[in-house]
Structure formats: structure tokens, C-alpha cells
């Protein structure tokens, strides 16, 4: 009975270590989260986590995309993509998505 108690305590400690390690890795480094986000929006559809909806191609045709627009900064890889509806009659809200490992002021 003593060995069973030791095994259960060891398994409990191991489980706590795994959970705490996973939490710390996600909190202290952006790599796991950014990898998941990159796979969710993978345009090659090879590693895409979520399938695209049926109306995706139709929606894609109504949007004008300007890719890899460079903007001035002291840092490298300063590119942005701008997605604008092709036919717009009025003001529209702006969604600004910033995905970066570091933010500089």
C-alpha cells in the first residue's frame, strides 16, 4: 500500500510540473501562440487548423489587397498588408491587427 501511495503522489507532482511548465512557456514566450495563430491563417491550406467557410472565395473577390507595403522604422521587416472593400460608399470601421514579438516606441 505504501508503494501505491508513492506512485500516486509522484504522478500528481509530475502532472503539476507539466501544467505549470506549459503555462509558463505560453506566458513567457510568444512562439507557441504565434505558431498556432500562423497555422490558423495559413493561406496554403496545408497546415490550416480551421477550414475556410464556403463563402470565402466570394468574400475574397470583394476585397482589394495591397501586400507588403513598407513603412519607415528603425527595425527590419516593416511590412503591412491593407485589405479594403472594393465597393464602399461610406465610412467604414478600421480593424488594426498588430502581430509582433516586440513593440518599440
mmCIF file of N, CA and C in Angstrom:
data_model
loop_
_atom_site.group_PDB
_atom_site.id
_atom_site.type_symbol
_atom_site.label_atom_id
_atom_site.label_comp_id
_atom_site.label_asym_id
_atom_site.label_seq_id
_atom_site.Cartn_x
_atom_site.Cartn_y
_atom_site.Cartn_z
ATOM 1 N N UNK A 1 0.824 -1.199 0.000
ATOM 2 C CA UNK A 1 0.000 0.000 0.000
ATOM 3 C C UNK A 1 0.865 1.257 0.000
ATOM 4 N N UNK A 2 2.046 1.131 0.598
ATOM 5 C CA UNK A 2 2.961 2.254 0.676
ATOM 6 C C UNK A 2 3.480 2.638 -0.720
ATOM 7 N N UNK A 3 3.760 1.656 -1.560
ATOM 8 C CA UNK A 3 4.264 1.921 -2.907
ATOM 9 C C UNK A 3 3.193 2.567 -3.787
ATOM 10 N N UNK A 4 1.909 2.215 -3.586
ATOM 11 C CA UNK A 4 0.807 2.806 -4.337
ATOM 12 C C UNK A 4 0.666 4.294 -4.001
ATOM 13 N N UNK A 5 0.816 4.596 -2.725
ATOM 14 C CA UNK A 5 0.739 5.988 -2.289
ATOM 15 C C UNK A 5 1.876 6.801 -2.903
ATOM 16 N N UNK A 6 3.080 6.242 -2.961
ATOM 17 C CA UNK A 6 4.221 6.929 -3.557
ATOM 18 C C UNK A 6 4.013 7.152 -5.058
ATOM 19 N N UNK A 7 3.472 6.169 -5.735
ATOM 20 C CA UNK A 7 3.218 6.296 -7.179
ATOM 21 C C UNK A 7 2.186 7.393 -7.439
ATOM 22 N N UNK A 8 1.107 7.424 -6.663
ATOM 23 C CA UNK A 8 0.070 8.436 -6.848
ATOM 24 C C UNK A 8 0.602 9.837 -6.561
ATOM 25 N N UNK A 9 1.401 9.980 -5.531
ATOM 26 C CA UNK A 9 1.986 11.281 -5.210
ATOM 27 C C UNK A 9 2.961 11.703 -6.318
ATOM 28 N N UNK A 10 3.744 10.764 -6.821
ATOM 29 C CA UNK A 10 4.684 11.070 -7.902
ATOM 30 C C UNK A 10 3.945 11.493 -9.167
ATOM 31 N N UNK A 11 2.861 10.808 -9.493
ATOM 32 C CA UNK A 11 2.069 11.170 -10.665
ATOM 33 C C UNK A 11 1.430 12.548 -10.499
ATOM 34 N N UNK A 12 0.954 12.848 -9.314
ATOM 35 C CA UNK A 12 0.358 14.151 -9.037
ATOM 36 C C UNK A 12 1.405 15.265 -9.178
ATOM 37 N N UNK A 13 2.584 15.046 -8.637
ATOM 38 C CA UNK A 13 3.658 16.032 -8.747
ATOM 39 C C UNK A 13 4.066 16.213 -10.210
ATOM 40 N N UNK A 14 4.171 15.131 -10.952
ATOM 41 C CA UNK A 14 4.517 15.208 -12.366
ATOM 42 C C UNK A 14 3.461 15.981 -13.155
ATOM 43 N N UNK A 15 2.201 15.748 -12.864
ATOM 44 C CA UNK A 15 1.108 16.447 -13.531
ATOM 45 C C UNK A 15 1.168 17.946 -13.238
ATOM 46 N N UNK A 16 1.416 18.308 -12.001
ATOM 47 C CA UNK A 16 1.521 19.722 -11.625
ATOM 48 C C UNK A 16 2.709 20.365 -12.340
ATOM 49 N N UNK A 17 3.828 19.678 -12.418
ATOM 50 C CA UNK A 17 5.007 20.212 -13.103
ATOM 51 C C UNK A 17 4.715 20.426 -14.586
ATOM 52 N N UNK A 18 4.037 19.496 -15.220
ATOM 53 C CA UNK A 18 3.697 19.628 -16.643
ATOM 54 C C UNK A 18 2.766 20.812 -16.869
ATOM 55 N N UNK A 19 1.752 20.952 -16.039
ATOM 56 C CA UNK A 19 0.792 22.053 -16.195
ATOM 57 C C UNK A 19 1.470 23.400 -15.968
ATOM 58 N N UNK A 20 2.266 23.508 -14.919
ATOM 59 C CA UNK A 20 2.948 24.774 -14.626
ATOM 60 C C UNK A 20 3.960 25.096 -15.726
ATOM 61 N N UNK A 21 4.680 24.106 -16.209
ATOM 62 C CA UNK A 21 5.648 24.341 -17.290
ATOM 63 C C UNK A 21 4.944 24.823 -18.555
ATOM 64 N N UNK A 22 3.852 24.179 -18.919
ATOM 65 C CA UNK A 22 3.093 24.608 -20.099
ATOM 66 C C UNK A 22 2.578 26.026 -19.949
ATOM 67 N N UNK A 23 2.076 26.364 -18.787
ATOM 68 C CA UNK A 23 1.584 27.717 -18.533
ATOM 69 C C UNK A 23 2.715 28.734 -18.653
ATOM 70 N N UNK A 24 3.861 28.434 -18.053
ATOM 71 C CA UNK A 24 4.995 29.361 -18.101
ATOM 72 C C UNK A 24 5.537 29.527 -19.513
ATOM 73 N N UNK A 25 5.587 28.454 -20.276
ATOM 74 C CA UNK A 25 6.072 28.546 -21.655
ATOM 75 C C UNK A 25 5.171 29.457 -22.478
ATOM 76 N N UNK A 26 3.864 29.302 -22.318
ATOM 77 C CA UNK A 26 2.928 30.133 -23.086
ATOM 78 C C UNK A 26 2.996 31.584 -22.627
ATOM 79 N N UNK A 27 3.187 31.812 -21.331
ATOM 80 C CA UNK A 27 3.223 33.177 -20.817
ATOM 81 C C UNK A 27 4.543 33.889 -21.094
ATOM 82 N N UNK A 28 5.642 33.163 -21.113
ATOM 83 C CA UNK A 28 6.948 33.792 -21.210
ATOM 84 C C UNK A 28 7.509 33.858 -22.627
ATOM 85 N N UNK A 29 6.972 33.098 -23.543
ATOM 86 C CA UNK A 29 7.452 33.154 -24.918
ATOM 87 C C UNK A 29 6.250 33.170 -25.862
ATOM 88 N N UNK A 30 6.309 33.988 -26.909
ATOM 89 C CA UNK A 30 5.178 34.059 -27.839
ATOM 90 C C UNK A 30 5.185 32.962 -28.892
ATOM 91 N N UNK A 31 6.220 32.136 -28.934
ATOM 92 C CA UNK A 31 6.343 31.161 -30.019
ATOM 93 C C UNK A 31 5.182 30.168 -30.118
ATOM 94 N N UNK A 32 4.750 29.514 -29.025
ATOM 95 C CA UNK A 32 3.644 28.553 -29.198
ATOM 96 C C UNK A 32 2.357 29.203 -29.678
ATOM 97 N N UNK A 33 2.046 30.371 -29.129
ATOM 98 C CA UNK A 33 0.806 31.050 -29.517
ATOM 99 C C UNK A 33 0.907 31.556 -30.956
ATOM 100 N N UNK A 34 2.049 32.149 -31.320
ATOM 101 C CA UNK A 34 2.184 32.659 -32.691
ATOM 102 C C UNK A 34 2.182 31.515 -33.704
ATOM 103 N N UNK A 35 2.726 30.377 -33.348
ATOM 104 C CA UNK A 35 2.691 29.220 -34.243
ATOM 105 C C UNK A 35 1.254 28.766 -34.472
ATOM 106 N N UNK A 36 0.457 28.742 -33.422
ATOM 107 C CA UNK A 36 -0.948 28.349 -33.561
ATOM 108 C C UNK A 36 -1.705 29.357 -34.423
ATOM 109 N N UNK A 37 -1.470 30.644 -34.196
ATOM 110 C CA UNK A 37 -2.143 31.669 -34.998
ATOM 111 C C UNK A 37 -1.718 31.570 -36.455
ATOM 112 N N UNK A 38 -0.430 31.342 -36.695
ATOM 113 C CA UNK A 38 0.068 31.214 -38.070
ATOM 114 C C UNK A 38 -0.598 30.031 -38.762
ATOM 115 N N UNK A 39 -0.780 28.941 -38.058
ATOM 116 C CA UNK A 39 -1.419 27.770 -38.675
ATOM 117 C C UNK A 39 -2.901 28.010 -38.915
ATOM 118 N N UNK A 40 -3.540 28.806 -38.056
ATOM 119 C CA UNK A 40 -4.954 29.086 -38.244
ATOM 120 C C UNK A 40 -5.208 29.861 -39.527
ATOM 121 N N UNK A 41 -4.295 30.757 -39.877
ATOM 122 C CA UNK A 41 -4.492 31.618 -41.029
ATOM 123 C C UNK A 41 -3.556 31.288 -42.176
ATOM 124 N N UNK A 42 -3.077 30.080 -42.233
ATOM 125 C CA UNK A 42 -2.163 29.662 -43.290
ATOM 126 C C UNK A 42 -2.892 29.684 -44.626
ATOM 127 N N UNK A 43 -2.390 30.479 -45.551
ATOM 128 C CA UNK A 43 -3.072 30.609 -46.838
ATOM 129 C C UNK A 43 -2.800 29.438 -47.776
ATOM 130 N N UNK A 44 -1.783 28.636 -47.483
ATOM 131 C CA UNK A 44 -1.504 27.488 -48.348
ATOM 132 C C UNK A 44 -2.481 26.340 -48.099
ATOM 133 N N UNK A 45 -3.205 26.404 -47.018
ATOM 134 C CA UNK A 45 -4.189 25.397 -46.601
ATOM 135 C C UNK A 45 -3.557 24.031 -46.355
ATOM 136 N N UNK A 46 -2.255 23.971 -46.172
ATOM 137 C CA UNK A 46 -1.609 22.700 -45.883
ATOM 138 C C UNK A 46 -1.646 22.405 -44.388
ATOM 139 N N UNK A 47 -1.430 23.437 -43.579
ATOM 140 C CA UNK A 47 -1.414 23.232 -42.131
ATOM 141 C C UNK A 47 -2.502 24.037 -41.443
ATOM 142 N N UNK A 48 -3.493 24.466 -42.179
ATOM 143 C CA UNK A 48 -4.544 25.311 -41.630
ATOM 144 C C UNK A 48 -5.381 24.536 -40.606
ATOM 145 N N UNK A 49 -5.541 25.127 -39.432
ATOM 146 C CA UNK A 49 -6.271 24.472 -38.350
ATOM 147 C C UNK A 49 -7.771 24.448 -38.643
ATOM 148 N N UNK A 50 -8.305 25.587 -39.049
ATOM 149 C CA UNK A 50 -9.727 25.686 -39.337
ATOM 150 C C UNK A 50 -9.937 25.730 -40.839
ATOM 151 N N UNK A 51 -10.918 25.029 -41.319
ATOM 152 C CA UNK A 51 -11.215 25.078 -42.744
ATOM 153 C C UNK A 51 -11.884 26.411 -43.064
ATOM 154 N N UNK A 52 -11.669 26.858 -44.276
ATOM 155 C CA UNK A 52 -12.285 28.115 -44.686
ATOM 156 C C UNK A 52 -13.767 27.903 -44.935
ATOM 157 N N UNK A 53 -14.583 28.922 -44.638
ATOM 158 C CA UNK A 53 -16.026 28.774 -44.878
ATOM 159 C C UNK A 53 -16.328 28.710 -46.369
ATOM 160 N N UNK A 54 -17.509 28.231 -46.692
ATOM 161 C CA UNK A 54 -17.901 28.057 -48.088
ATOM 162 C C UNK A 54 -17.902 29.377 -48.862
ATOM 163 N N UNK A 55 -18.225 30.480 -48.189
ATOM 164 C CA UNK A 55 -18.322 31.770 -48.860
ATOM 165 C C UNK A 55 -16.986 32.521 -48.924
ATOM 166 N N UNK A 56 -15.878 31.863 -48.607
ATOM 167 C CA UNK A 56 -14.585 32.540 -48.542
ATOM 168 C C UNK A 56 -14.170 33.104 -49.898
ATOM 169 N N UNK A 57 -14.265 32.315 -50.963
ATOM 170 C CA UNK A 57 -13.846 32.783 -52.280
ATOM 171 C C UNK A 57 -14.687 33.977 -52.728
ATOM 172 N N UNK A 58 -15.993 33.932 -52.456
ATOM 173 C CA UNK A 58 -16.861 35.045 -52.821
ATOM 174 C C UNK A 58 -16.467 36.301 -52.049
ATOM 175 N N UNK A 59 -16.169 36.151 -50.765
ATOM 176 C CA UNK A 59 -15.769 37.286 -49.948
ATOM 177 C C UNK A 59 -14.412 37.814 -50.380
ATOM 178 N N UNK A 60 -13.526 36.923 -50.780
ATOM 179 C CA UNK A 60 -12.188 37.319 -51.197
ATOM 180 C C UNK A 60 -12.242 38.167 -52.470
ATOM 181 N N UNK A 61 -13.225 37.911 -53.324
ATOM 182 C CA UNK A 61 -13.356 38.669 -54.570
ATOM 183 C C UNK A 61 -13.825 40.098 -54.330
ATOM 184 N N UNK A 62 -14.455 40.371 -53.208
ATOM 185 C CA UNK A 62 -14.973 41.710 -52.930
ATOM 186 C C UNK A 62 -13.971 42.593 -52.197
ATOM 187 N N UNK A 63 -12.764 42.074 -51.959
ATOM 188 C CA UNK A 63 -11.760 42.815 -51.190
ATOM 189 C C UNK A 63 -10.528 43.062 -52.047
ATOM 190 N N UNK A 64 -10.033 44.293 -51.985
ATOM 191 C CA UNK A 64 -8.781 44.642 -52.645
ATOM 192 C C UNK A 64 -7.653 44.507 -51.621
ATOM 193 N N UNK A 65 -6.586 43.804 -51.998
ATOM 194 C CA UNK A 65 -5.486 43.530 -51.071
ATOM 195 C C UNK A 65 -4.203 44.158 -51.600
ATOM 196 N N UNK A 66 -3.589 44.982 -50.767
ATOM 197 C CA UNK A 66 -2.267 45.536 -51.080
ATOM 198 C C UNK A 66 -1.289 44.898 -50.104
ATOM 199 N N UNK A 67 -0.382 44.082 -50.611
ATOM 200 C CA UNK A 67 0.518 43.309 -49.753
ATOM 201 C C UNK A 67 1.902 43.926 -49.671
ATOM 202 N N UNK A 68 2.555 43.676 -48.557
ATOM 203 C CA UNK A 68 3.952 44.032 -48.319
ATOM 204 C C UNK A 68 4.250 45.506 -48.571
ATOM 205 N N UNK A 69 3.430 46.372 -48.013
ATOM 206 C CA UNK A 69 3.696 47.809 -48.080
ATOM 207 C C UNK A 69 4.704 48.127 -46.987
ATOM 208 N N UNK A 70 5.815 48.723 -47.369
ATOM 209 C CA UNK A 70 6.862 49.043 -46.402
ATOM 210 C C UNK A 70 6.523 50.357 -45.702
ATOM 211 N N UNK A 71 6.820 50.430 -44.418
ATOM 212 C CA UNK A 71 6.660 51.670 -43.671
ATOM 213 C C UNK A 71 7.962 51.973 -42.936
ATOM 214 N N UNK A 72 8.251 53.256 -42.697
ATOM 215 C CA UNK A 72 9.540 53.634 -42.108
ATOM 216 C C UNK A 72 9.647 53.221 -40.640
ATOM 217 N N UNK A 73 10.808 52.663 -40.309
ATOM 218 C CA UNK A 73 11.081 52.271 -38.935
ATOM 219 C C UNK A 73 12.561 51.944 -38.815
ATOM 220 N N UNK A 74 13.059 51.940 -37.594
ATOM 221 C CA UNK A 74 14.455 51.588 -37.358
ATOM 222 C C UNK A 74 14.672 50.080 -37.440
ATOM 223 N N UNK A 75 13.623 49.329 -37.399
ATOM 224 C CA UNK A 75 13.701 47.867 -37.360
ATOM 225 C C UNK A 75 13.471 47.279 -38.744
ATOM 226 N N UNK A 76 13.893 46.017 -38.920
ATOM 227 C CA UNK A 76 13.743 45.379 -40.224
ATOM 228 C C UNK A 76 12.372 44.709 -40.354
ATOM 229 N N UNK A 77 12.052 44.285 -41.548
ATOM 230 C CA UNK A 77 10.796 43.590 -41.859
ATOM 231 C C UNK A 77 9.571 44.434 -41.515
ATOM 232 N N UNK A 78 9.579 45.666 -41.970
ATOM 233 C CA UNK A 78 8.453 46.560 -41.705
ATOM 234 C C UNK A 78 7.501 46.531 -42.882
ATOM 235 N N UNK A 79 6.670 45.534 -42.925
ATOM 236 C CA UNK A 79 5.693 45.370 -43.992
ATOM 237 C C UNK A 79 4.304 45.310 -43.394
ATOM 238 N N UNK A 80 3.350 45.807 -44.169
ATOM 239 C CA UNK A 80 1.960 45.667 -43.748
ATOM 240 C C UNK A 80 1.111 45.336 -44.961
ATOM 241 N N UNK A 81 0.005 44.702 -44.701
ATOM 242 C CA UNK A 81 -0.969 44.387 -45.740
ATOM 243 C C UNK A 81 -2.228 45.196 -45.450
ATOM 244 N N UNK A 82 -2.805 45.764 -46.494
ATOM 245 C CA UNK A 82 -4.023 46.560 -46.346
ATOM 246 C C UNK A 82 -5.142 45.873 -47.118
ATOM 247 N N UNK A 83 -6.237 45.609 -46.437
ATOM 248 C CA UNK A 83 -7.417 44.978 -47.031
ATOM 249 C C UNK A 83 -8.533 46.021 -47.044
ATOM 250 N N UNK A 84 -9.020 46.349 -48.248
ATOM 251 C CA UNK A 84 -10.049 47.373 -48.394
ATOM 252 C C UNK A 84 -11.178 46.807 -49.254
ATOM 253 N N UNK A 85 -12.437 47.033 -48.848
ATOM 254 C CA UNK A 85 -13.546 46.591 -49.701
ATOM 255 C C UNK A 85 -13.483 47.299 -51.058
ATOM 256 N N UNK A 86 -13.754 46.575 -52.129
ATOM 257 C CA UNK A 86 -13.675 47.164 -53.468
ATOM 258 C C UNK A 86 -14.765 48.200 -53.684
ATOM 259 N N UNK A 87 -15.963 47.900 -53.250
ATOM 260 C CA UNK A 87 -17.071 48.827 -53.436
ATOM 261 C C UNK A 87 -17.533 49.315 -52.069
ATOM 262 N N UNK A 88 -17.198 50.569 -51.764
ATOM 263 C CA UNK A 88 -17.604 51.135 -50.480
ATOM 264 C C UNK A 88 -18.129 52.550 -50.734
ATOM 265 N N UNK A 89 -19.305 52.860 -50.183
ATOM 266 C CA UNK A 89 -19.951 54.148 -50.413
ATOM 267 C C UNK A 89 -19.785 55.109 -49.237
ATOM 268 N N UNK A 90 -19.484 54.577 -48.080
ATOM 269 C CA UNK A 90 -19.460 55.410 -46.878
ATOM 270 C C UNK A 90 -18.261 55.042 -46.012
ATOM 271 N N UNK A 91 -18.113 55.760 -44.937
ATOM 272 C CA UNK A 91 -17.034 55.455 -43.993
ATOM 273 C C UNK A 91 -17.264 54.082 -43.377
ATOM 274 N N UNK A 92 -16.174 53.421 -43.109
ATOM 275 C CA UNK A 92 -16.263 52.077 -42.528
ATOM 276 C C UNK A 92 -15.314 51.993 -41.339
ATOM 277 N N UNK A 93 -15.613 51.118 -40.398
ATOM 278 C CA UNK A 93 -14.692 50.956 -39.260
ATOM 279 C C UNK A 93 -13.370 50.350 -39.716
ATOM 280 N N UNK A 94 -12.327 50.617 -38.944
ATOM 281 C CA UNK A 94 -10.991 50.114 -39.256
ATOM 282 C C UNK A 94 -10.600 49.090 -38.209
ATOM 283 N N UNK A 95 -10.099 47.964 -38.667
ATOM 284 C CA UNK A 95 -9.553 46.942 -37.771
ATOM 285 C C UNK A 95 -8.046 46.962 -37.951
ATOM 286 N N UNK A 96 -7.323 47.244 -36.883
ATOM 287 C CA UNK A 96 -5.869 47.326 -36.941
ATOM 288 C C UNK A 96 -5.314 46.141 -36.173
ATOM 289 N N UNK A 97 -4.704 45.184 -36.879
ATOM 290 C CA UNK A 97 -4.154 43.969 -36.275
ATOM 291 C C UNK A 97 -2.642 44.100 -36.242
ATOM 292 N N UNK A 98 -2.080 44.072 -35.057
ATOM 293 C CA UNK A 98 -0.629 44.180 -34.920
ATOM 294 C C UNK A 98 -0.127 42.869 -34.338
ATOM 295 N N UNK A 99 0.725 42.205 -35.097
ATOM 296 C CA UNK A 99 1.261 40.918 -34.660
ATOM 297 C C UNK A 99 2.772 41.038 -34.645
ATOM 298 N N UNK A 100 3.340 41.071 -33.455
ATOM 299 C CA UNK A 100 4.776 41.275 -33.358
ATOM 300 C C UNK A 100 5.293 40.640 -32.081
ATOM 301 N N UNK A 101 6.556 40.299 -32.092
ATOM 302 C CA UNK A 101 7.182 39.756 -30.898
ATOM 303 C C UNK A 101 7.553 40.876 -29.937
ATOM 304 N N UNK A 102 8.005 41.994 -30.501
ATOM 305 C CA UNK A 102 8.402 43.139 -29.687
ATOM 306 C C UNK A 102 7.685 44.374 -30.185
ATOM 307 N N UNK A 103 7.389 45.270 -29.265
ATOM 308 C CA UNK A 103 6.828 46.562 -29.612
ATOM 309 C C UNK A 103 7.846 47.620 -29.239
ATOM 310 N N UNK A 104 8.153 48.497 -30.166
ATOM 311 C CA UNK A 104 9.134 49.546 -29.932
ATOM 312 C C UNK A 104 8.446 50.886 -29.926
ATOM 313 N N UNK A 105 8.923 51.779 -29.086
ATOM 314 C CA UNK A 105 8.375 53.132 -29.035
ATOM 315 C C UNK A 105 9.291 54.073 -29.772
#
